[in-house]
Coordinates of C-alpha atoms in Angstrom, one line a residue:
X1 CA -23.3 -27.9 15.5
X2 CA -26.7 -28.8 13.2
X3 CA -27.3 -24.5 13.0
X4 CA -23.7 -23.9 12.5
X5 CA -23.7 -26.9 9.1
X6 CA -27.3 -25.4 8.4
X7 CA -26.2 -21.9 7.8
X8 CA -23.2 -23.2 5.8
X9 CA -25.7 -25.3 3.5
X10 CA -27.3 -22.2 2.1
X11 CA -24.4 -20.6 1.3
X12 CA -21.9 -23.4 -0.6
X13 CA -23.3 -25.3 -3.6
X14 CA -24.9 -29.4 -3.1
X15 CA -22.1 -31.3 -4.0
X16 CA -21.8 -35.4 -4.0
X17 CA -20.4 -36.7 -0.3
X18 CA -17.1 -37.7 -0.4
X19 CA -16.7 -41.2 0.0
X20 CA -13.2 -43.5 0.7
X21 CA -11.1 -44.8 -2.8
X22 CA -12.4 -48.3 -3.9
X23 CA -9.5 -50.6 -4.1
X24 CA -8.0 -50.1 -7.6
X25 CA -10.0 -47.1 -8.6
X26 CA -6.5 -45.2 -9.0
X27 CA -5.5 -47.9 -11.8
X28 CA -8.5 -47.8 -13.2
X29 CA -9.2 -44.0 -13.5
X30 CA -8.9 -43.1 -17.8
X31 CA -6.4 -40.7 -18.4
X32 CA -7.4 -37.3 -20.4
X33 CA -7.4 -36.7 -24.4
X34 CA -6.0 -33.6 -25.1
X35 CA -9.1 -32.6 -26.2
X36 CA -10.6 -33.2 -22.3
X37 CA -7.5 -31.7 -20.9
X38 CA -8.5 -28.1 -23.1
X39 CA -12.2 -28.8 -22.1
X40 CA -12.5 -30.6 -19.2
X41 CA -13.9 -33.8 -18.8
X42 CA -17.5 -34.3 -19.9
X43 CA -19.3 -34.4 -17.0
X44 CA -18.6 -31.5 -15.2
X45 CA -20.7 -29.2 -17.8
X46 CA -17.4 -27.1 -17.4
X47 CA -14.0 -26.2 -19.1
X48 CA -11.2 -27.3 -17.2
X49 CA -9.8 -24.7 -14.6
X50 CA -6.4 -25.3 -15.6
X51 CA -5.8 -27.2 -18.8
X52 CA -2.7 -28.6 -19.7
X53 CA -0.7 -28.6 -23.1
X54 CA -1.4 -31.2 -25.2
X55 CA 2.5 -32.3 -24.8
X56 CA 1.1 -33.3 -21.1
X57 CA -2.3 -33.9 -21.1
X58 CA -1.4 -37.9 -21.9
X59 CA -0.1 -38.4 -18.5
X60 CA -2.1 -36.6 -16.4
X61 CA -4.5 -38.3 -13.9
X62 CA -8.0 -36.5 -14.3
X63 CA -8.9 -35.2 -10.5
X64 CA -12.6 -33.9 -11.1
X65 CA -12.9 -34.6 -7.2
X66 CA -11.2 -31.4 -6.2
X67 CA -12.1 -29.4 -9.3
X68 CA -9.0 -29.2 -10.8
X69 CA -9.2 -31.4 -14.3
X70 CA -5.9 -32.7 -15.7
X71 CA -3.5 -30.1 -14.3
X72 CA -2.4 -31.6 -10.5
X73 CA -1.4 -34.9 -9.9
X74 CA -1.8 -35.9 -6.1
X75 CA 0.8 -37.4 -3.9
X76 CA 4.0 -36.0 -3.1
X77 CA 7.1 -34.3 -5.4
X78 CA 8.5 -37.9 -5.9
X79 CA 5.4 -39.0 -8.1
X80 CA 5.4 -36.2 -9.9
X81 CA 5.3 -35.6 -13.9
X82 CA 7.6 -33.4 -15.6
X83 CA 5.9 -31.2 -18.2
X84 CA 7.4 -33.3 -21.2
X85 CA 4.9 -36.7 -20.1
X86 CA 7.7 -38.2 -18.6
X87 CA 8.1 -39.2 -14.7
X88 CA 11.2 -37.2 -13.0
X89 CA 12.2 -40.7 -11.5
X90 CA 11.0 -44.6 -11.6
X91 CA 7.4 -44.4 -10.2
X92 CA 7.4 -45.3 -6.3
X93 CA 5.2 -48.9 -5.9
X94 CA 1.6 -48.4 -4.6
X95 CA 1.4 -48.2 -1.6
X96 CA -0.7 -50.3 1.0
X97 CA -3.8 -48.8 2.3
X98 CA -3.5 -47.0 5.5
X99 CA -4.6 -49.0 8.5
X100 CA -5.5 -46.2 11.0
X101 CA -8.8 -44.9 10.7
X102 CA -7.6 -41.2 11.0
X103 CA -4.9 -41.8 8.2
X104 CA -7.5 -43.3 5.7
X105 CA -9.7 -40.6 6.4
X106 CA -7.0 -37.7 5.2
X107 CA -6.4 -40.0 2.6
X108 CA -9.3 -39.1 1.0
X109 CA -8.2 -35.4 0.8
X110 CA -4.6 -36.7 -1.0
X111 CA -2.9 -35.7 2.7
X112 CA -1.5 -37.2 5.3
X113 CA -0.5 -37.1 9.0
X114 CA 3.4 -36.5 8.8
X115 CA 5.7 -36.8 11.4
X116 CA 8.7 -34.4 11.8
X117 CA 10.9 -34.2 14.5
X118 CA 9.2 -31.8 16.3
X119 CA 6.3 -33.0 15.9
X120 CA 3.2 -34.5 13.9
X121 CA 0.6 -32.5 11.7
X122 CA -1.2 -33.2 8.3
X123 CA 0.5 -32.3 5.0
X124 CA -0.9 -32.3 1.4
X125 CA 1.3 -31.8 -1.5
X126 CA 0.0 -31.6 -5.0
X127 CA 2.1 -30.9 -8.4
X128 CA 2.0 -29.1 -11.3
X129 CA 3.9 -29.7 -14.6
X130 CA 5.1 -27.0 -15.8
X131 CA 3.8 -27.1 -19.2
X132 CA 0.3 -26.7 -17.3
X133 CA -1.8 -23.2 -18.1
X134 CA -3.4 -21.6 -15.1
X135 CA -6.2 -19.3 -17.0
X136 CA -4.3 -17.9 -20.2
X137 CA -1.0 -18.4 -18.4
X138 CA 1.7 -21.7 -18.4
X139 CA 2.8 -21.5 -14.7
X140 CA 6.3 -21.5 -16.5
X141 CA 6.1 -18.3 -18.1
X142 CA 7.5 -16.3 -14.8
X143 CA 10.5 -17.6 -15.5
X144 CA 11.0 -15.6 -18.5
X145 CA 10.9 -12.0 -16.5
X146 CA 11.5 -13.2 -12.9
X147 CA 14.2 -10.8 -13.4
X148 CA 11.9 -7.9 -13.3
X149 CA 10.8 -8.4 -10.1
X150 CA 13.8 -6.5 -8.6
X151 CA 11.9 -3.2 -9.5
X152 CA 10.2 -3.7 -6.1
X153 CA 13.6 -4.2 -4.3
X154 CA 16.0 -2.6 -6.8
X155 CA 18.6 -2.6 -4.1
X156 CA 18.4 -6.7 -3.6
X157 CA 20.4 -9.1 -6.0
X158 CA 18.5 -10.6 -8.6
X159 CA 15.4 -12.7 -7.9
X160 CA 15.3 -16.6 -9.2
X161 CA 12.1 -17.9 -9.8
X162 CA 13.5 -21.2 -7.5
X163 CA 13.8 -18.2 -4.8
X164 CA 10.3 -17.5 -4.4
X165 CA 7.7 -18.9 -1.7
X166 CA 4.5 -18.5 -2.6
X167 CA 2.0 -17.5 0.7
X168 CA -1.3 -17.8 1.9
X169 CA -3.1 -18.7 4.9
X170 CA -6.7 -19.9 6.0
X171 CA -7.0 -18.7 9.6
X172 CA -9.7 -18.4 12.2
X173 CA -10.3 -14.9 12.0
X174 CA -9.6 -11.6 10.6
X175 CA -7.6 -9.9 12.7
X176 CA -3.8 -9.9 13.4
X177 CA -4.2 -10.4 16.8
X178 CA -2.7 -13.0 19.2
X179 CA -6.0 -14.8 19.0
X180 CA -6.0 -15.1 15.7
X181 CA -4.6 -18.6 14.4
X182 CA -3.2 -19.7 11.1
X183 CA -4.2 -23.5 10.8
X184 CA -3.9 -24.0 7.0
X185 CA -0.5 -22.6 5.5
X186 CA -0.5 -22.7 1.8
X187 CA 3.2 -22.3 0.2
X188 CA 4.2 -22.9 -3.5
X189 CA 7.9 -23.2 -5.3
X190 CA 9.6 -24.4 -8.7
X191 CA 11.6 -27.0 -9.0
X192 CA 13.1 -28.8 -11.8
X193 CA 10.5 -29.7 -13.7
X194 CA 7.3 -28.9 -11.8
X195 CA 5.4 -26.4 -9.7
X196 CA 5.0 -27.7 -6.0
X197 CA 2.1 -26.6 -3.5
X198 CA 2.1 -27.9 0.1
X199 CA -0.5 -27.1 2.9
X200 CA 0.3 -27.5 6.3
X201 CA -2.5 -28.2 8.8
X202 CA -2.8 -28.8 11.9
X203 CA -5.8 -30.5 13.4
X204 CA -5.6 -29.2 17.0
X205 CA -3.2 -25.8 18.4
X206 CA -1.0 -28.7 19.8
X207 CA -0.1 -29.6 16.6
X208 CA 1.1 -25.9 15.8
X209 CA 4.9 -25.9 17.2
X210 CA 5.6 -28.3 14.3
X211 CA 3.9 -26.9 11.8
X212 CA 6.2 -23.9 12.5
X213 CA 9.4 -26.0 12.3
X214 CA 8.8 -27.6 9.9
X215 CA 7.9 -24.2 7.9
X216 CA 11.0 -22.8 9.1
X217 CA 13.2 -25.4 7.9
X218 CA 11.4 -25.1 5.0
X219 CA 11.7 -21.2 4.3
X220 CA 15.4 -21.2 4.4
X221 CA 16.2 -22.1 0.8
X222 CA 14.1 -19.1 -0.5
X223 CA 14.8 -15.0 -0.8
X224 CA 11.3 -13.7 -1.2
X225 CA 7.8 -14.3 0.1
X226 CA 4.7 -13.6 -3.0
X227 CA 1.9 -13.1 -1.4
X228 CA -1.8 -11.3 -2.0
X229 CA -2.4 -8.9 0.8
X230 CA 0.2 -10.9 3.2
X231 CA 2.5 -7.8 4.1
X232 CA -0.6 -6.5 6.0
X233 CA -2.3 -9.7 7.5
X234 CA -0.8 -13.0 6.1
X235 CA 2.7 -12.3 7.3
X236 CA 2.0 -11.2 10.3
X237 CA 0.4 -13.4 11.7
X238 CA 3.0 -15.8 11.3
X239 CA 5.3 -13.6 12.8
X240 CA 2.9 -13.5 16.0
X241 CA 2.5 -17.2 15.9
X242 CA 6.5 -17.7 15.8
X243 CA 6.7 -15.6 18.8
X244 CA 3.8 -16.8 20.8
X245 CA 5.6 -20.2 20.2
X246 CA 8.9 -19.2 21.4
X247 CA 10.7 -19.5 17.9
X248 CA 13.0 -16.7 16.2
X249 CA 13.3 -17.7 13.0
X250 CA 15.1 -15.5 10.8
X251 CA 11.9 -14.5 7.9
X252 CA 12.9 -11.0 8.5
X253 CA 15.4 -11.5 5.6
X254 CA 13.3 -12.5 3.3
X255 CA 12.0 -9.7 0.6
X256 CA 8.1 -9.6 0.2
X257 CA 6.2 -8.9 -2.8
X258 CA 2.2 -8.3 -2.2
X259 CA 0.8 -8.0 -5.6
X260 CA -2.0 -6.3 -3.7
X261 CA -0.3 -3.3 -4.3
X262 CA -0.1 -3.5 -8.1
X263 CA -3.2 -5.1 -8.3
X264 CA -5.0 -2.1 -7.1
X265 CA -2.6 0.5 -9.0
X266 CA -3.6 -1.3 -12.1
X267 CA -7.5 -2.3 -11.8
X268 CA -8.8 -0.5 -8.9
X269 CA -10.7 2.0 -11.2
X270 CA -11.7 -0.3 -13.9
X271 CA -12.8 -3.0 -12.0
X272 CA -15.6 -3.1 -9.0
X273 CA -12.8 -5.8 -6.9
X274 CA -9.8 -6.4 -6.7
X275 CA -10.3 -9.6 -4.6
X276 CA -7.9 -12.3 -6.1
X277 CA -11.0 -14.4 -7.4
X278 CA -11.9 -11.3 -9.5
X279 CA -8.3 -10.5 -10.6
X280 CA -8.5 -14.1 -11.8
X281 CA -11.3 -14.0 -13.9
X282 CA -10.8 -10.7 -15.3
X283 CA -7.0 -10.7 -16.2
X284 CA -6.1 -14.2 -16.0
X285 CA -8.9 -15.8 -17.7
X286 CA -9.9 -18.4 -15.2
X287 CA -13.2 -18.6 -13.3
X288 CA -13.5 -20.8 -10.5
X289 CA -15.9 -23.4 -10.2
X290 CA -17.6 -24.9 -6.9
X291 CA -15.2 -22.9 -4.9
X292 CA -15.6 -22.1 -1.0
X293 CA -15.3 -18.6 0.1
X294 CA -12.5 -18.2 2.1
X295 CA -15.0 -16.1 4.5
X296 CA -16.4 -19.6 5.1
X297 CA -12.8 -21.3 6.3
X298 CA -12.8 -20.0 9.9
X299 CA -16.6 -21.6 10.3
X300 CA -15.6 -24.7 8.3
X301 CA -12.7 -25.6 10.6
X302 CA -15.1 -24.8 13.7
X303 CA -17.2 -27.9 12.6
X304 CA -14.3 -29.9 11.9
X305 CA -13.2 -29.5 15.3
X306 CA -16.3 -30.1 16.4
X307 CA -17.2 -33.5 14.5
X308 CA -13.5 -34.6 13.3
X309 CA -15.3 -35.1 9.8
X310 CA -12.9 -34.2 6.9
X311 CA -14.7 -34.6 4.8
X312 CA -15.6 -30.4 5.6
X313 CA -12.3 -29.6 4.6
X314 CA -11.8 -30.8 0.9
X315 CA -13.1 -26.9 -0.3
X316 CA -11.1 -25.0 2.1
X317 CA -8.0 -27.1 0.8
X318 CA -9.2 -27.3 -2.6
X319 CA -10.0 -23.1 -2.2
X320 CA -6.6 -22.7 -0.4
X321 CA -4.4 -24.6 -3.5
X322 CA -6.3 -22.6 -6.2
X323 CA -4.7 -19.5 -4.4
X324 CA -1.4 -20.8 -4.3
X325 CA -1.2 -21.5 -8.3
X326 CA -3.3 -17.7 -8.8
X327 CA -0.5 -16.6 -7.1
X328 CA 2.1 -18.2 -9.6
X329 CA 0.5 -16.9 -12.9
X330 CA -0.3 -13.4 -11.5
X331 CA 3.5 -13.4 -11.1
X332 CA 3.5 -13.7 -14.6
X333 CA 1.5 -11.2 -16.1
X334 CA 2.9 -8.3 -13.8
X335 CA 6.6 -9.5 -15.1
X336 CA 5.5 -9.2 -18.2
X337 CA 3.9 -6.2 -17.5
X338 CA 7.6 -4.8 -16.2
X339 CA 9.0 -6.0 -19.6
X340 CA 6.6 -4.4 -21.8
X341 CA 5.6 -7.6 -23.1
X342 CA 2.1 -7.5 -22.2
X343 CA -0.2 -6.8 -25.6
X344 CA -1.9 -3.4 -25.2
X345 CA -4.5 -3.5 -28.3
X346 CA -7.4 -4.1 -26.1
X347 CA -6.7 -1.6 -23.5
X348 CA -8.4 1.4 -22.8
X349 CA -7.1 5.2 -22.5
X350 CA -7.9 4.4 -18.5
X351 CA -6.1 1.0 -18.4
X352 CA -3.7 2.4 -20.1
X353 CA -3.6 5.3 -18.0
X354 CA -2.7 3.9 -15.0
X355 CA -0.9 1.4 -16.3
X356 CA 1.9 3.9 -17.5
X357 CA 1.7 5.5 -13.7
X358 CA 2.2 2.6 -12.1
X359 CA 5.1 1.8 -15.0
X360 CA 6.4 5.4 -13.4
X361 CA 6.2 4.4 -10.1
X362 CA 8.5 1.4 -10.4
X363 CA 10.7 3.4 -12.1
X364 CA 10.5 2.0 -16.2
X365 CA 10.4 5.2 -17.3
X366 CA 10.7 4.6 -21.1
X367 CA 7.6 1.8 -21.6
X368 CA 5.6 4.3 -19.1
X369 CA 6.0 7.3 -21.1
X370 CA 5.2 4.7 -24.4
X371 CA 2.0 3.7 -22.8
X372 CA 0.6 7.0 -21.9
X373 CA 1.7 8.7 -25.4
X374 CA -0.4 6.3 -27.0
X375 CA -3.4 6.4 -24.2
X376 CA -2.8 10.0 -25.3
X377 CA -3.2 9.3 -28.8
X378 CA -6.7 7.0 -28.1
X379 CA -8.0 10.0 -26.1
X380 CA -7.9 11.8 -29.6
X381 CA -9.6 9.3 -31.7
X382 CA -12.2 9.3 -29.5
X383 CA -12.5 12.8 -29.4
X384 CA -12.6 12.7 -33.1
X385 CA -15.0 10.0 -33.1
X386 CA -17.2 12.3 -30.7
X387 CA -17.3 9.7 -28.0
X388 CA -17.3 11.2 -24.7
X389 CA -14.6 10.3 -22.2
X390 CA -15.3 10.2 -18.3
X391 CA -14.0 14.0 -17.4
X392 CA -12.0 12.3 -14.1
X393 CA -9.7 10.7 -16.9
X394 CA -9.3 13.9 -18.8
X395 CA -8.3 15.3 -16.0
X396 CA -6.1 12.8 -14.8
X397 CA -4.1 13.1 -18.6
X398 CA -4.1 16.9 -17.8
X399 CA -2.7 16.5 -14.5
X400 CA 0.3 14.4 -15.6
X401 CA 1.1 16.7 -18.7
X402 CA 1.2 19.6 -16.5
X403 CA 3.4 18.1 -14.1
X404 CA 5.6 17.0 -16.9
X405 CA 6.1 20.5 -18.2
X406 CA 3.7 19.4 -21.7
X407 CA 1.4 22.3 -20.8
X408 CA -0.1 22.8 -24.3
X409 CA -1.6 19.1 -24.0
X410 CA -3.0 19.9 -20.9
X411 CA -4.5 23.0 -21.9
X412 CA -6.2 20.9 -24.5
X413 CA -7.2 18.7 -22.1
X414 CA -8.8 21.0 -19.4
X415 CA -10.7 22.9 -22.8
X416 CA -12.6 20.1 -24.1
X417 CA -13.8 18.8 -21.0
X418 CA -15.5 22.3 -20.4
X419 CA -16.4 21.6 -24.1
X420 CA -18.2 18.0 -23.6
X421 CA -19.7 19.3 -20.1
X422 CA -23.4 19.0 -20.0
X423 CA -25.8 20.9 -17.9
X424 CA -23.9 24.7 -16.6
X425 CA -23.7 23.0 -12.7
X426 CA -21.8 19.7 -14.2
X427 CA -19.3 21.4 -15.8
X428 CA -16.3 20.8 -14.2
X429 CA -15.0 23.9 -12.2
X430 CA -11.4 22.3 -12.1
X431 CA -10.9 23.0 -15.6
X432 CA -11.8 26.4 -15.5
X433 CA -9.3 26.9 -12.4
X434 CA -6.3 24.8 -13.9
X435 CA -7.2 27.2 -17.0
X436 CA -7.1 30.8 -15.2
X437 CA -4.0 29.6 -13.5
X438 CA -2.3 29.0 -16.5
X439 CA -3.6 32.3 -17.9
X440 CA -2.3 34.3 -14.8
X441 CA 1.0 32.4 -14.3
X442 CA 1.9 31.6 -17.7
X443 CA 0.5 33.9 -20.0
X444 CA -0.2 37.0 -17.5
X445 CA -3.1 37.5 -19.7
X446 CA -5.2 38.6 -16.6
X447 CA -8.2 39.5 -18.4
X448 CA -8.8 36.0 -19.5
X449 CA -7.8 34.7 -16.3
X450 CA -10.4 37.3 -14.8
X451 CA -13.1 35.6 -17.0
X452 CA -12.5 32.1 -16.4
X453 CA -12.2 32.8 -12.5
X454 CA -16.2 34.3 -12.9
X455 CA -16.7 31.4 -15.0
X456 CA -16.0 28.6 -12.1
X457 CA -17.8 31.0 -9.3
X458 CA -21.0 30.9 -11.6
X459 CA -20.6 26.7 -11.9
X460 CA -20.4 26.6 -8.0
X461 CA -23.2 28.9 -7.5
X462 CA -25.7 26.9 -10.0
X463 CA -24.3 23.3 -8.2
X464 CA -25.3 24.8 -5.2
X465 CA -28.9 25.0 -6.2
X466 CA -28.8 21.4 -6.5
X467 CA -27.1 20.1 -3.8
X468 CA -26.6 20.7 0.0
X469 CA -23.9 22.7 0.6
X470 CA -21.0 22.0 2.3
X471 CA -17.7 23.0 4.4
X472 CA -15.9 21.6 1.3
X473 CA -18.0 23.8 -1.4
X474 CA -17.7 26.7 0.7
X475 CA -14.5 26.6 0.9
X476 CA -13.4 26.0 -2.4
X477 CA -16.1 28.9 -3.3
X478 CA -13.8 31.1 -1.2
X479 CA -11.0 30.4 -2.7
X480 CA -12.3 31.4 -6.3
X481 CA -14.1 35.3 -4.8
X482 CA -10.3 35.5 -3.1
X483 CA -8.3 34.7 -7.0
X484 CA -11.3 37.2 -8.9
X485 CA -10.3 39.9 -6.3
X486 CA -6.5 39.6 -7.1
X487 CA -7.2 39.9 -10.6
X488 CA -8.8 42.8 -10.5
X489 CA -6.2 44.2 -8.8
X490 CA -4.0 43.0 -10.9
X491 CA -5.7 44.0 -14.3
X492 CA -6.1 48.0 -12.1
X493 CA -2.1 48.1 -11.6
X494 CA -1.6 47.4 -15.2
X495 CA -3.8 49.8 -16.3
X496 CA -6.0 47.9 -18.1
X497 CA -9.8 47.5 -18.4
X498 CA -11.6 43.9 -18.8
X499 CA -13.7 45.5 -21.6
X500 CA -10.5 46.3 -23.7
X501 CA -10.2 42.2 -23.4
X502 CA -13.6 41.7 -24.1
X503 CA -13.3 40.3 -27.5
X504 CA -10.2 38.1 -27.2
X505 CA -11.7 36.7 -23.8
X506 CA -14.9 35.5 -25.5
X507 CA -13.0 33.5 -28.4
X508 CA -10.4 32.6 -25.9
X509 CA -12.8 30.5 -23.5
X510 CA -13.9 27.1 -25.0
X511 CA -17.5 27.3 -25.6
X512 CA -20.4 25.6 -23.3
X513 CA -23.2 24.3 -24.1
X514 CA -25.9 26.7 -23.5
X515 CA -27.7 27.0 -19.9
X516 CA -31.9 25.8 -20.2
X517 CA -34.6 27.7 -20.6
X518 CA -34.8 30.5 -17.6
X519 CA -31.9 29.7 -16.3
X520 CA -29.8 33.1 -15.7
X521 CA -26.4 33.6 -14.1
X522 CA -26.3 33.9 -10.8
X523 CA -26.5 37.4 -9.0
X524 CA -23.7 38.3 -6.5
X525 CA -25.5 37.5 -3.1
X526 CA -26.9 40.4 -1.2
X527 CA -25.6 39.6 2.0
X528 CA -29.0 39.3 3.8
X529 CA -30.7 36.1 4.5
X530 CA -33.4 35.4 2.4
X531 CA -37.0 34.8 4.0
X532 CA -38.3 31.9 4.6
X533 CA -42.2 32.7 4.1
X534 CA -43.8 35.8 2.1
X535 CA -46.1 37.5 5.0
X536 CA -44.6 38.4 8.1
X537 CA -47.0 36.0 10.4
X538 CA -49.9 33.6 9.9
X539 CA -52.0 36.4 11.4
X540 CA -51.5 39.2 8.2
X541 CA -52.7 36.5 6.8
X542 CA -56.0 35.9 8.1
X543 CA -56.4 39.4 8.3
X544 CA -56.2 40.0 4.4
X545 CA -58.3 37.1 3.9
X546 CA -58.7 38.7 -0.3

């Protein structure tokens, strides 16, 4: 076990060792200014990961051990303080120090070995006021849009933010298989007054059976599961772990949201994760500090088996809780997001792009056709600002305008990224094809449909000059020599000449820029291979030695 906590040195920060509660060190810990509860307190060179309001900050016990200043108290939902600075009931007296060894041991992670009917296993509960700001987000602001949260199930009755579990799991491996075990469960849930996260952990597989039951009992006041990529791994584990324990609880019933899934529709493209640590920094404004990877937790748990230290554990719980409440305030923001509350100055023409598809997608058609009128709109000012927009994104616009029957904005789409192309075998060949489509279908101007057609078969030819070619290219090459030849056949029925077009095809098609120095248009293959070497052997060459 030295090699296995070795290799886990390099990779998690030095920290100080854990070491057991003097006696009294609770009464004498200084509660946080509200100035500490915005910053953090002084020595952990640090803001605060979750900051409270100043209404709250008063009566909050600082808990810089587990990197979470001024936001969680420790204990269990009866000590816990309401967001208004006042205790929810009379405070419960201390109580004596734990006498078995084990007991004082998970102490010093705020858990404890719990006993339930079917069963012992250690539980640690931790609360949130909820006046308390996770990032730029008050872990009560959900419950001003939970409401919108039946876009995902418009069929279900209305969701209550007191009807929502909040997932996650550490386990001891990635797959989904019957191997894989889940021995930390994470859940969160309102109640009056707070925000309540409880992790469930057994220290042996012995100890699973009751961590099920007591899960189960525990599920049954809620209607939906929140989870980050749970549909797909979280949940179903659990699922396999009910079964493999003989228990059919009834969690089919219960409705899951994955904000996976609009995490990616919304950020995939504009950011280079969407891993819930980088959703968190980038869109909720909250960075984590001294946090275990969860790729770490499997590892961790291996040496905690192996040398019954705790002490190993405090970051996978600490890493584990952090989820929970991330969970919470994403919640939030994609409400708010539903309601068309969330501000859009800041936003790009792509953000907002995919925004108002995603808007689409859940079916708010009014705010999504809003948000892409005036992505639209942001397109043009940069356009009239010269600024050069990624050519994906302009065709993207153009895409959705042409499926939404607006074809004159995609037609001024698809001509000014042919405008903005650079060198003749980056321009985009997709415009020109959009544009002879519309030409032929729409306009049965055939002509200019003809041109643009050559137009895209000269682009492929000079990008394959440049790059290998492939099935792909071929193709699509293909394609284009099988639309010219219908043209012309088209432009012969009518009786019509390209060179009668001549003039209204060159002012027609959006200027390029021009094609460098020796650079010609390509000439129609000749249908022979051409050779590899200039004299027929090495021997004509010796030969003609002058």
């Amino acid at each position: 076990m030295s090699g296995l906590r070795d290799r886990l040195a390099r990779h998690l920060k030095p920290g100080k060792p854990a070491a057991a509660p003097e006696a009294g060190a609770e009464q004498r810990q200084a509660e946080l200014t509200p100035k500490q509860a915005q910053h953090g307190p002084a020595e952990s060179g640090g803001p605060a990961v979750c900051p409270l309001s100043e209404s709250a900050a008063g009566n909050a016990p600082a808990e810089g051990a587990h990197g979470y200043a001024g936001h969680a108290s420790g204990g269990y939902p009866a000590d816990a303080r309401s967001g208004s600075g006042q205790a929810d009931e009379p405070a419960a007296p201390a109580a004596p120090a734990p006498a078995h060894p084990e007991a004082a041991a998970w102490a010093k992670l705020d858990a404890e070995l719990y006993e339930f009917p079917a069963g012992s296993f250690v539980r640690r509960v931790r609360t949130y006021p909820m006046d308390a700001y996770h990032g730029r987000y008050r872990l009560d602001a959900l419950h001003e849009h939970v409401r919108e949260f039946g876009a995902f199930h418009p069929e279900a009755e209305p969701v209550h933010a007191e009807g929502l579990l909040f997932f996650d799991t550490e386990t001891t491996g990635l797959g989904v298989g019957a191997g894989n075990v889940a021995f930390l469960v994470g859940i969160g849930y309102y109640e009056t007054g707070r925000f309540v996260v409880e992790q469930l952990f057994i220290r042996h597989p012995a100890e699973e059976r009751a961590m099920l039951a007591y899960l189960e009992e525990k599920m049954k006041r809620f209607t939906h599961v929140v989870s980050y990529n749970g549909r797909t791994f979280d949940w179903p584990i659990l699922q396999n772990r009910f079964i493999l324990n003989r228990m059919r609880p009834d969690i089919d019933r219960l409705l899951h949201l994955d904000l996976l899934h609009p995490s990616r529709s919304l950020w995939k493209h504009s950011m280079p994760s969407v891993r819930l640590g980088k959703v968190e920094e980038a869109q909720l404004g909250y960075a984590r500090e001294d946090d275990v990877s969860g790729a770490f937790a499997p590892e961790l748990y291996v040496l905690y088996l192996a040398e019954g230290k705790t002490d190993v554990l405090r970051g996978v719980f600490v890493h584990n809780e952090r989820d929970i409440v991330s969970l919470a305030a994403l919640s939030a923001l994609i409400t708010r997001y539903l309601a068309d509350e969330e501000p859009l100055e800041p936003k790009s023409p792509g953000d907002l792009f995919r925004l108002g598809q995603w808007l689409l997608k859940m079916n708010r058609l009014p705010s999504a056709e809003k948000i892409l009128e005036l992505g639209f709109s942001r397109l043009q000012e940069q356009g009239e600002e010269g600024r050069t927009v990624s050519g994906d994104l302009l065709l993207r616009y153009a895409a959705y305008y042409k499926k939404a029957g607006v074809r004159d904005r995609a037609v001024e789409l698809w001509n000014r990224l042919i405008r903005q192309a650079g060198p003749a075998a980056a321009a985009p060949v997709e415009a020109y094809i959009e544009l002879a489509m519309h030409y032929e279908h729409g306009c049965k101007d055939y002509a200019l449909a003809l041109e643009l057609s050559r137009e895209a078969l000269d682009v492929l030819r000079q990008r394959r000059r440049l790059l290998r070619r492939s099935e792909k290219a071929a193709d699509e090459e293909r394609r284009i020599a099988h639309r010219i030849e219908r043209l012309q056949r088209k432009l012969r029925d009518c009786g019509k000449s390209v060179s009668e077009r001549k003039a209204s095809v060159k002012t027609a098609i959006p200027s390029r820029p021009p094609k460098p120095p020796g650079q010609t248009r390509s000439a129609k293959p000749s249908g022979k291979p051409r050779p590899a070497y200039a004299a027929d052997s090495l021997f004509d060459v010796a030969r003609n030695p002058g």
